[in-house]
């Protein structure tokens, strides 16, 4: 099974790019988890994905946020949102069962300067997300948590750690929030399989950052302990990010290959 996470920064704007990319890969991705789709369910380009053999489950909102899971095998036991009216004004999370695996698709808040309203929201969101994991799952479940988590966990995950020290996505407390999630019972698949590698998943549109590889690794595929032995390979596919046309997302997709046994 190949599971992919991709912050597309508007699925409508990225539709042509996505379809070309999936065809280029030979439609090898089994579960495609999208974040920041920026459309409501009725505006999601469902037919285009269905034409490639995917069934799509969408939890979106107009112009902001939103997540979707497109899978070759239909998703079961779909739950959208946290189940809290206040928190679910922003559409940021969903989970479903695909085969023997539960997939949680997440778009964490970006945050802002320490002490700002957006910073406080991100802090509270991470606390609520941790409680959501505790409430709905067990570390012994076959669980995959994917998405744009908007934290670069280590200095190795940042192109210039000294320059970007203590900025948004690298603040020590942000790293602790994500580390708490891992300590609950999840493993960062990329770092587990590539302990010393530096590879980024996000690059600013400004200044040709992608061509200079001035990026950050903020997109993750986290696995519970029962799946660690099945993790075969993690790939950051740069092809969609290095397009000039159609205009790319500022993120690249991350793909995990899971062995069946």
CSV table of C-alpha atoms in Angstrom, one decimal:
chain,number,residue,atom,x,y,z
A,1,UNK,CA,0.0,0.0,0.0
A,2,UNK,CA,1.3,3.4,-0.9
A,3,UNK,CA,0.0,6.3,1.2
A,4,UNK,CA,0.6,9.9,0.2
A,5,UNK,CA,0.2,13.2,2.0
A,6,UNK,CA,0.1,16.4,-0.1
A,7,UNK,CA,-0.8,19.9,0.9
A,8,UNK,CA,-2.0,21.1,-2.5
A,9,UNK,CA,-2.7,24.8,-1.6
A,10,UNK,CA,-6.1,24.7,-3.4
A,11,UNK,CA,-7.2,21.5,-5.2
A,12,UNK,CA,-9.0,23.5,-7.9
A,13,UNK,CA,-5.8,25.5,-8.7
A,14,UNK,CA,-3.8,22.3,-8.6
A,15,UNK,CA,-6.2,19.9,-10.4
A,16,UNK,CA,-4.3,19.7,-13.7
A,17,UNK,CA,-1.0,19.3,-12.0
A,18,UNK,CA,-2.3,16.6,-9.7
A,19,UNK,CA,-3.8,14.6,-12.6
A,20,UNK,CA,-0.6,14.8,-14.6
A,21,UNK,CA,1.5,13.8,-11.7
A,22,UNK,CA,-0.7,10.8,-10.8
A,23,UNK,CA,-0.6,9.6,-14.5
A,24,UNK,CA,3.2,10.1,-14.5
A,25,UNK,CA,3.5,7.9,-11.5
A,26,UNK,CA,1.4,5.2,-13.2
A,27,UNK,CA,-1.4,5.8,-10.6
A,28,UNK,CA,0.6,3.8,-8.1
A,29,UNK,CA,-0.6,5.7,-5.0
A,30,UNK,CA,-3.4,3.8,-3.2
A,31,UNK,CA,-4.4,6.4,-0.6
A,32,UNK,CA,-4.0,10.1,-1.5
A,33,UNK,CA,-4.5,12.5,1.5
A,34,UNK,CA,-4.8,16.1,0.5
A,35,UNK,CA,-4.7,19.2,2.8
A,36,UNK,CA,-5.6,22.8,2.3
A,37,UNK,CA,-8.0,22.0,-0.5
A,38,UNK,CA,-9.8,25.3,-0.1
A,39,UNK,CA,-13.2,24.1,-1.5
A,40,UNK,CA,-16.5,22.9,-0.1
A,41,UNK,CA,-17.4,19.3,-0.8
A,42,UNK,CA,-19.7,20.2,-3.7
A,43,UNK,CA,-16.9,22.0,-5.5
A,44,UNK,CA,-14.3,19.3,-5.1
A,45,UNK,CA,-13.3,17.9,-8.5
A,46,UNK,CA,-14.5,14.4,-7.6
A,47,UNK,CA,-15.1,13.2,-11.2
A,48,UNK,CA,-11.5,13.9,-12.2
A,49,UNK,CA,-10.2,11.6,-9.4
A,50,UNK,CA,-12.9,9.0,-10.0
A,51,UNK,CA,-11.8,8.9,-13.6
A,52,UNK,CA,-8.4,7.6,-12.3
A,53,UNK,CA,-10.0,5.0,-10.0
A,54,UNK,CA,-10.2,6.9,-6.7
A,55,UNK,CA,-13.1,7.3,-4.4
A,56,UNK,CA,-13.0,10.6,-2.5
A,57,UNK,CA,-14.2,11.7,0.9
A,58,UNK,CA,-14.1,15.4,1.5
A,59,UNK,CA,-14.2,17.7,4.5
A,60,UNK,CA,-13.8,21.2,3.1
A,61,UNK,CA,-14.6,24.9,3.4
A,62,UNK,CA,-14.5,27.7,0.9
A,63,UNK,CA,-11.2,29.5,0.4
A,64,UNK,CA,-9.4,28.0,3.5
A,65,UNK,CA,-8.2,24.8,5.0
A,66,UNK,CA,-10.0,21.5,4.2
A,67,UNK,CA,-8.9,17.9,3.9
A,68,UNK,CA,-9.7,15.0,1.6
A,69,UNK,CA,-8.9,11.3,1.3
A,70,UNK,CA,-8.9,9.8,-2.2
A,71,UNK,CA,-8.4,6.0,-2.1
A,72,UNK,CA,-8.6,3.1,-4.6
A,73,UNK,CA,-10.3,1.1,-1.9
A,74,UNK,CA,-13.3,2.9,-0.5
A,75,UNK,CA,-13.0,4.5,2.9
A,76,UNK,CA,-15.0,3.0,5.7
A,77,UNK,CA,-16.0,4.4,9.1
A,78,UNK,CA,-15.4,8.0,8.0
A,79,UNK,CA,-15.3,10.6,10.7
A,80,UNK,CA,-14.9,14.3,9.8
A,81,UNK,CA,-13.7,16.9,12.3
A,82,UNK,CA,-13.1,16.7,16.0
A,83,UNK,CA,-16.8,16.5,16.7
A,84,UNK,CA,-16.7,19.9,18.4
A,85,UNK,CA,-18.7,22.7,16.8
A,86,UNK,CA,-16.3,25.4,17.8
A,87,UNK,CA,-13.1,23.6,16.7
A,88,UNK,CA,-14.7,22.3,13.5
A,89,UNK,CA,-15.4,25.8,12.1
A,90,UNK,CA,-12.0,25.3,10.6
A,91,UNK,CA,-12.0,22.0,8.6
A,92,UNK,CA,-8.7,20.5,9.5
A,93,UNK,CA,-9.0,16.8,10.3
A,94,UNK,CA,-10.7,13.6,9.3
A,95,UNK,CA,-10.1,9.9,9.8
A,96,UNK,CA,-11.3,6.7,8.1
A,97,UNK,CA,-10.6,3.0,7.8
A,98,UNK,CA,-9.0,1.8,4.6
A,99,UNK,CA,-8.4,-1.9,4.6
A,100,UNK,CA,-6.8,-2.9,7.9
A,101,UNK,CA,-5.4,0.6,8.5
A,102,UNK,CA,-6.9,3.7,10.1
A,103,UNK,CA,-5.8,6.9,8.3
A,104,UNK,CA,-5.9,10.3,10.1
A,105,UNK,CA,-5.6,13.2,7.7
A,106,UNK,CA,-4.5,16.5,9.3
A,107,UNK,CA,-3.9,20.1,8.4
A,108,UNK,CA,-2.4,21.8,11.5
A,109,UNK,CA,-2.6,25.5,11.9
A,110,UNK,CA,0.5,27.5,10.7
A,111,UNK,CA,0.6,29.8,13.8
A,112,UNK,CA,2.4,33.1,14.0
A,113,UNK,CA,4.7,35.0,16.3
A,114,UNK,CA,4.8,33.9,19.9
A,115,UNK,CA,1.9,35.2,21.9
A,116,UNK,CA,-0.2,36.2,18.9
A,117,UNK,CA,-3.8,35.0,18.4
A,118,UNK,CA,-2.7,32.5,15.8
A,119,UNK,CA,0.1,31.2,18.0
A,120,UNK,CA,-2.3,30.6,20.8
A,121,UNK,CA,-4.8,28.9,18.5
A,122,UNK,CA,-2.0,26.6,17.3
A,123,UNK,CA,-1.0,25.8,20.8
A,124,UNK,CA,-4.6,25.0,21.8
A,125,UNK,CA,-5.2,23.1,18.6
A,126,UNK,CA,-2.2,20.8,19.3
A,127,UNK,CA,-3.5,20.1,22.8
A,128,UNK,CA,-6.9,19.3,21.4
A,129,UNK,CA,-5.4,17.1,18.7
A,130,UNK,CA,-3.5,15.1,21.3
A,131,UNK,CA,-6.7,14.6,23.3
A,132,UNK,CA,-8.4,13.5,20.1
A,133,UNK,CA,-5.8,10.8,19.5
A,134,UNK,CA,-6.2,9.6,23.1
A,135,UNK,CA,-10.0,9.6,22.9
A,136,UNK,CA,-10.3,7.8,19.6
A,137,UNK,CA,-7.4,5.5,19.2
A,138,UNK,CA,-4.8,3.3,20.9
A,139,UNK,CA,-1.1,3.2,20.1
A,140,UNK,CA,-1.7,-0.5,19.5
A,141,UNK,CA,-4.0,0.2,16.6
A,142,UNK,CA,-2.7,0.0,13.0
A,143,UNK,CA,-2.8,3.8,12.6
A,144,UNK,CA,-1.3,6.2,10.1
A,145,UNK,CA,-1.4,10.0,10.8
A,146,UNK,CA,-0.5,12.1,7.8
A,147,UNK,CA,-0.5,15.7,6.9
A,148,UNK,CA,1.0,19.2,7.0
A,149,UNK,CA,1.8,19.5,10.7
A,150,UNK,CA,3.5,22.9,10.4
A,151,UNK,CA,6.4,22.0,12.6
A,152,UNK,CA,10.0,21.3,11.6
A,153,UNK,CA,10.8,18.8,14.3
A,154,UNK,CA,14.6,19.0,14.3
A,155,UNK,CA,17.3,21.4,13.0
A,156,UNK,CA,18.0,18.7,10.3
A,157,UNK,CA,14.5,19.5,9.0
A,158,UNK,CA,15.4,23.2,8.2
A,159,UNK,CA,17.7,24.5,5.5
A,160,UNK,CA,19.2,27.2,7.8
A,161,UNK,CA,18.6,26.3,11.4
A,162,UNK,CA,20.7,29.2,12.8
A,163,UNK,CA,18.9,31.8,10.7
A,164,UNK,CA,15.4,30.3,11.3
A,165,UNK,CA,16.0,29.5,15.0
A,166,UNK,CA,12.9,30.2,17.2
A,167,UNK,CA,10.7,31.3,14.3
A,168,UNK,CA,7.3,30.0,13.2
A,169,UNK,CA,7.5,26.2,12.8
A,170,UNK,CA,10.9,25.9,14.7
A,171,UNK,CA,10.0,27.3,18.1
A,172,UNK,CA,11.0,24.9,20.9
A,173,UNK,CA,7.5,24.7,22.3
A,174,UNK,CA,6.1,23.9,18.8
A,175,UNK,CA,8.5,21.0,18.5
A,176,UNK,CA,7.4,19.8,22.0
A,177,UNK,CA,3.8,19.9,20.9
A,178,UNK,CA,4.6,17.6,18.0
A,179,UNK,CA,7.0,15.5,20.0
A,180,UNK,CA,4.2,14.9,22.5
A,181,UNK,CA,2.1,13.4,19.7
A,182,UNK,CA,5.0,11.1,18.7
A,183,UNK,CA,5.6,10.1,22.3
A,184,UNK,CA,1.9,9.0,22.6
A,185,UNK,CA,2.9,6.1,20.3
A,186,UNK,CA,3.7,7.2,16.8
A,187,UNK,CA,6.9,7.0,14.7
A,188,UNK,CA,8.0,9.5,12.1
A,189,UNK,CA,8.4,7.2,9.1
A,190,UNK,CA,10.8,9.4,7.1
A,191,UNK,CA,13.2,9.9,10.0
A,192,UNK,CA,13.0,6.3,11.1
A,193,UNK,CA,14.0,5.1,7.6
A,194,UNK,CA,16.4,8.0,6.9
A,195,UNK,CA,18.0,8.9,10.2
A,196,UNK,CA,20.6,11.2,8.8
A,197,UNK,CA,19.0,12.5,5.6
A,198,UNK,CA,18.0,16.0,5.0
A,199,UNK,CA,14.9,16.4,2.8
A,200,UNK,CA,12.3,19.1,2.7
A,201,UNK,CA,8.6,19.2,1.9
A,202,UNK,CA,7.9,23.0,1.8
A,203,UNK,CA,9.6,25.9,0.0
A,204,UNK,CA,8.5,29.5,-0.1
A,205,UNK,CA,7.4,30.7,-3.5
A,206,UNK,CA,9.6,33.8,-3.1
A,207,UNK,CA,13.2,34.0,-4.2
A,208,UNK,CA,13.4,30.7,-6.1
A,209,UNK,CA,13.7,28.7,-2.8
A,210,UNK,CA,12.9,25.4,-4.5
A,211,UNK,CA,15.8,25.7,-6.9
A,212,UNK,CA,18.2,26.5,-4.0
A,213,UNK,CA,16.6,23.9,-1.8
A,214,UNK,CA,15.9,26.4,1.0
A,215,UNK,CA,13.0,24.6,2.6
A,216,UNK,CA,11.6,22.9,5.7
A,217,UNK,CA,10.2,19.4,6.4
A,218,UNK,CA,6.8,20.1,7.8
A,219,UNK,CA,4.7,17.3,6.1
A,220,UNK,CA,4.7,13.9,7.8
A,221,UNK,CA,3.5,10.3,7.7
A,222,UNK,CA,3.5,9.0,11.3
A,223,UNK,CA,2.8,5.3,12.0
A,224,UNK,CA,1.9,3.5,15.1
A,225,UNK,CA,4.2,0.8,16.4
A,226,UNK,CA,2.3,-2.1,14.8
A,227,UNK,CA,3.1,-0.7,11.4
A,228,UNK,CA,6.7,0.2,11.9
A,229,UNK,CA,7.9,-3.2,10.7
A,230,UNK,CA,5.9,-2.8,7.5
A,231,UNK,CA,7.4,0.5,6.5
A,232,UNK,CA,9.5,-0.1,3.4
A,233,UNK,CA,10.3,3.3,1.9
A,234,UNK,CA,9.5,7.0,2.2
A,235,UNK,CA,9.8,9.3,-0.8
A,236,UNK,CA,9.5,13.0,-1.2
A,237,UNK,CA,8.5,13.5,-4.8
A,238,UNK,CA,9.9,16.8,-6.1
A,239,UNK,CA,8.4,16.6,-9.6
A,240,UNK,CA,5.1,18.4,-8.7
A,241,UNK,CA,7.0,21.2,-6.9
A,242,UNK,CA,9.5,21.8,-9.6
A,243,UNK,CA,6.9,22.6,-12.3
A,244,UNK,CA,6.7,26.1,-13.6
A,245,UNK,CA,3.3,25.3,-15.3
A,246,UNK,CA,0.8,24.4,-14.1
A,247,UNK,CA,1.8,26.5,-11.1
A,248,UNK,CA,2.8,24.1,-8.3
A,249,UNK,CA,1.8,24.0,-4.6
A,250,UNK,CA,4.5,25.3,-2.3
A,251,UNK,CA,4.6,21.7,-0.8
A,252,UNK,CA,5.8,18.4,-2.3
A,253,UNK,CA,4.0,15.1,-1.7
A,254,UNK,CA,5.4,12.5,0.7
A,255,UNK,CA,4.8,8.9,-0.1
A,256,UNK,CA,5.1,5.9,2.3
A,257,UNK,CA,5.2,2.3,1.0
A,258,UNK,CA,3.8,-0.1,3.5
A,259,UNK,CA,4.3,-3.9,3.1
A,260,UNK,CA,1.3,-6.0,3.5
A,261,UNK,CA,3.1,-8.4,5.9
